[in-house]
PDB file of C-alpha atoms in Angstrom:
ATOM      1  CA  SER H   1     -36.627 -43.352  22.719  1.00 87.00           C
ATOM      2  CA  LYS H   2     -33.808 -45.819  23.249  1.00 89.00           C
ATOM      3  CA  GLU H   3     -34.916 -47.602  20.092  1.00 90.00           C
ATOM      4  CA  GLU H   4     -34.624 -44.388  18.068  1.00 93.00           C
ATOM      5  CA  TRP H   5     -31.217 -43.723  19.653  1.00 92.00           C
ATOM      6  CA  ASP H   6     -30.058 -47.198  18.614  1.00 92.00           C
ATOM      7  CA  GLN H   7     -31.386 -46.647  15.066  1.00 94.00           C
ATOM      8  CA  ALA H   8     -29.562 -43.306  14.826  1.00 94.00           C
ATOM      9  CA  CYS H   9     -26.330 -44.928  16.027  1.00 92.00           C
ATOM     10  CA  ILE H  10     -26.683 -47.704  13.445  1.00 93.00           C
ATOM     11  CA  HIS H  11     -27.269 -45.080  10.726  1.00 94.00           C
ATOM     12  CA  LEU H  12     -24.175 -43.157  11.862  1.00 92.00           C
ATOM     13  CA  GLY H  13     -22.110 -46.324  12.146  1.00 90.00           C
ATOM     14  CA  VAL H  14     -21.258 -45.748  15.824  1.00 91.00           C
ATOM     15  CA  GLY H  15     -21.837 -47.691  19.023  1.00 87.00           C
ATOM     16  CA  SER H  16     -24.937 -46.875  21.064  1.00 83.00           C
ATOM     17  CA  GLY H  17     -22.881 -46.455  24.235  1.00 79.00           C
ATOM     18  CA  GLY H  18     -24.810 -48.781  26.537  1.00 78.00           C
ATOM     19  CA  ASN H  19     -27.735 -46.506  27.433  1.00 76.00           C
ATOM     20  CA  GLU H  20     -29.825 -49.215  29.120  1.00 78.00           C
ATOM     21  CA  MET H  21     -29.761 -47.573  32.558  1.00 84.00           C
ATOM     22  CA  LEU H  22     -29.719 -43.915  31.471  1.00 90.00           C
ATOM     23  CA  ALA H  23     -32.544 -41.362  31.579  1.00 94.00           C
ATOM     24  CA  GLY H  24     -30.954 -39.585  28.612  1.00 94.00           C
ATOM     25  CA  ALA H  25     -27.754 -39.293  26.625  1.00 93.00           C
ATOM     26  CA  THR H  26     -25.885 -36.908  24.355  1.00 92.00           C
ATOM     27  CA  GLN H  27     -23.012 -37.538  21.976  1.00 93.00           C
ATOM     28  CA  SER H  28     -21.177 -35.291  19.567  1.00 93.00           C
ATOM     29  CA  TYR H  29     -19.692 -36.441  16.296  1.00 94.00           C
ATOM     30  CA  CYS H  30     -17.587 -34.717  13.659  1.00 93.00           C
ATOM     31  CA  ASN H  31     -17.580 -35.692   9.995  1.00 91.00           C
ATOM     32  CA  THR H  32     -13.849 -35.853   9.274  1.00 91.00           C
ATOM     33  CA  GLU H  33     -14.413 -35.289   5.549  1.00 94.00           C
ATOM     34  CA  THR H  34     -16.648 -32.213   5.780  1.00 95.00           C
ATOM     35  CA  GLY H  35     -15.825 -30.903   9.254  1.00 92.00           C
ATOM     36  CA  GLU H  36     -19.543 -30.787  10.070  1.00 94.00           C
ATOM     37  CA  ASN H  37     -20.595 -31.437  13.647  1.00 95.00           C
ATOM     38  CA  LEU H  38     -23.591 -33.521  14.617  1.00 95.00           C
ATOM     39  CA  TYR H  39     -25.116 -33.681  18.089  1.00 96.00           C
ATOM     40  CA  LEU H  40     -27.206 -36.711  19.003  1.00 95.00           C
ATOM     41  CA  LEU H  41     -29.520 -36.112  21.955  1.00 95.00           C
ATOM     42  CA  GLY H  42     -31.798 -38.734  23.487  1.00 94.00           C
ATOM     43  CA  VAL H  43     -34.413 -38.486  26.214  1.00 95.00           C
ATOM     44  CA  PHE H  44     -35.385 -41.967  27.353  1.00 94.00           C
ATOM     45  CA  ASN H  45     -37.641 -41.259  30.338  1.00 95.00           C
ATOM     46  CA  GLY H  46     -39.962 -38.663  28.758  1.00 94.00           C
ATOM     47  CA  GLU H  47     -39.051 -36.022  31.359  1.00 93.00           C
ATOM     48  CA  ALA H  48     -38.643 -32.364  30.385  1.00 92.00           C
ATOM     49  CA  ALA H  49     -35.890 -32.009  33.010  1.00 93.00           C
ATOM     50  CA  THR H  50     -33.883 -34.700  31.218  1.00 94.00           C
ATOM     51  CA  LEU H  51     -34.252 -32.739  27.979  1.00 94.00           C
ATOM     52  CA  VAL H  52     -32.943 -29.619  29.752  1.00 94.00           C
ATOM     53  CA  HIS H  53     -30.002 -31.619  31.151  1.00 94.00           C
ATOM     54  CA  GLU H  54     -29.069 -33.076  27.763  1.00 93.00           C
ATOM     55  CA  CYS H  55     -29.505 -29.695  26.021  1.00 95.00           C
ATOM     56  CA  ALA H  56     -26.988 -28.263  28.492  1.00 93.00           C
ATOM     57  CA  HIS H  57     -24.502 -30.923  27.374  1.00 91.00           C
ATOM     58  CA  VAL H  58     -25.114 -29.975  23.730  1.00 94.00           C
ATOM     59  CA  ALA H  59     -24.555 -26.311  24.626  1.00 92.00           C
ATOM     60  CA  PHE H  60     -21.137 -27.231  26.056  1.00 91.00           C
ATOM     61  CA  TYR H  61     -20.320 -29.196  22.876  1.00 92.00           C
ATOM     62  CA  VAL H  62     -21.383 -26.311  20.619  1.00 92.00           C
ATOM     63  CA  CYS H  63     -19.310 -23.829  22.626  1.00 90.00           C
ATOM     64  CA  ARG H  64     -16.309 -26.139  22.353  1.00 90.00           C
ATOM     65  CA  ASP H  65     -16.807 -26.601  18.611  1.00 92.00           C
ATOM     66  CA  VAL H  66     -16.989 -22.867  17.853  1.00 92.00           C
ATOM     67  CA  GLY H  67     -14.026 -21.959  20.040  1.00 92.00           C
ATOM     68  CA  VAL H  68     -15.770 -20.666  23.157  1.00 92.00           C
ATOM     69  CA  THR H  69     -13.730 -21.673  26.190  1.00 88.00           C
ATOM     70  CA  THR H  70     -15.586 -23.772  28.741  1.00 85.00           C
ATOM     71  CA  TYR H  71     -14.218 -26.088  31.369  1.00 79.00           C
ATOM     72  CA  PRO H  72     -15.624 -29.548  30.696  1.00 69.00           C
ATOM     73  CA  GLY H  73     -15.302 -32.574  32.905  1.00 73.00           C
ATOM     74  CA  ASP H  74     -16.908 -33.125  36.265  1.00 73.00           C
ATOM     75  CA  ALA H  75     -18.047 -29.495  36.505  1.00 78.00           C
ATOM     76  CA  ASN H  76     -19.890 -29.897  33.199  1.00 85.00           C
ATOM     77  CA  GLU H  77     -21.961 -32.771  34.593  1.00 86.00           C
ATOM     78  CA  THR H  78     -22.543 -30.905  37.860  1.00 88.00           C
ATOM     79  CA  TYR H  79     -23.839 -27.890  35.920  1.00 89.00           C
ATOM     80  CA  CYS H  80     -26.171 -30.062  33.832  1.00 89.00           C
ATOM     81  CA  TYR H  81     -27.650 -31.742  36.914  1.00 90.00           C
ATOM     82  CA  MET H  82     -28.003 -28.414  38.709  1.00 90.00           C
ATOM     83  CA  LEU H  83     -29.816 -26.924  35.711  1.00 93.00           C
ATOM     84  CA  ASP H  84     -32.259 -29.827  35.419  1.00 92.00           C
ATOM     85  CA  ARG H  85     -32.978 -29.722  39.175  1.00 92.00           C
ATOM     86  CA  MET H  86     -33.610 -25.965  39.081  1.00 93.00           C
ATOM     87  CA  PHE H  87     -35.867 -26.403  36.045  1.00 93.00           C
ATOM     88  CA  SER H  88     -37.794 -29.190  37.812  1.00 92.00           C
ATOM     89  CA  HIS H  89     -38.183 -27.055  40.918  1.00 93.00           C
ATOM     90  CA  PHE H  90     -39.464 -23.947  39.153  1.00 91.00           C
ATOM     91  CA  LEU H  91     -41.550 -25.546  36.380  1.00 89.00           C
ATOM     92  CA  PRO H  92     -44.628 -26.017  38.630  1.00 89.00           C
ATOM     93  CA  PHE H  93     -44.770 -22.243  39.116  1.00 88.00           C
ATOM     94  CA  PHE H  94     -45.450 -21.695  35.407  1.00 84.00           C
ATOM     95  CA  HIS H  95     -49.008 -21.848  34.163  1.00 77.00           C
ATOM     96  CA  GLU H  96     -50.361 -21.983  30.659  1.00 72.00           C
ATOM     97  CA  PRO H  97     -51.523 -18.513  29.594  1.00 73.00           C
ATOM     98  CA  GLU H  98     -55.284 -18.257  29.514  1.00 71.00           C
ATOM     99  CA  LYS H  99     -56.751 -18.120  26.053  1.00 74.00           C
ATOM    100  CA  GLU H 100     -58.679 -15.022  25.102  1.00 71.00           C
ATOM    101  CA  GLY H 101     -62.353 -15.448  25.953  1.00 64.00           C
ATOM    102  CA  ALA H 102     -61.742 -18.422  28.268  1.00 58.00           C
ATOM    103  CA  LYS H 103     -63.434 -18.415  31.652  1.00 55.00           C
TER     104      LYS H 103
END
């Protein structure tokens, strides 16, 4: 939730980034003392497609942080939107597997 995002940002000592109008958000942070990376991901509209979109952003961050070459920028955002739209389109075709013995 946006409230949890704001609480996490307060805990980390960073700005929340003005997420009032966003369906979701992702930020990456690096602890300059330890070199550890932290990825903050928020889904504010409860949609699985938003989770997919934000996970794609985290995947780009992780690739960057481990030295895998990607080409961020506008193409990054385009990819994330394309992935969430494809997910949203195909999700209705998936059905829960029937439990054994169910009629």
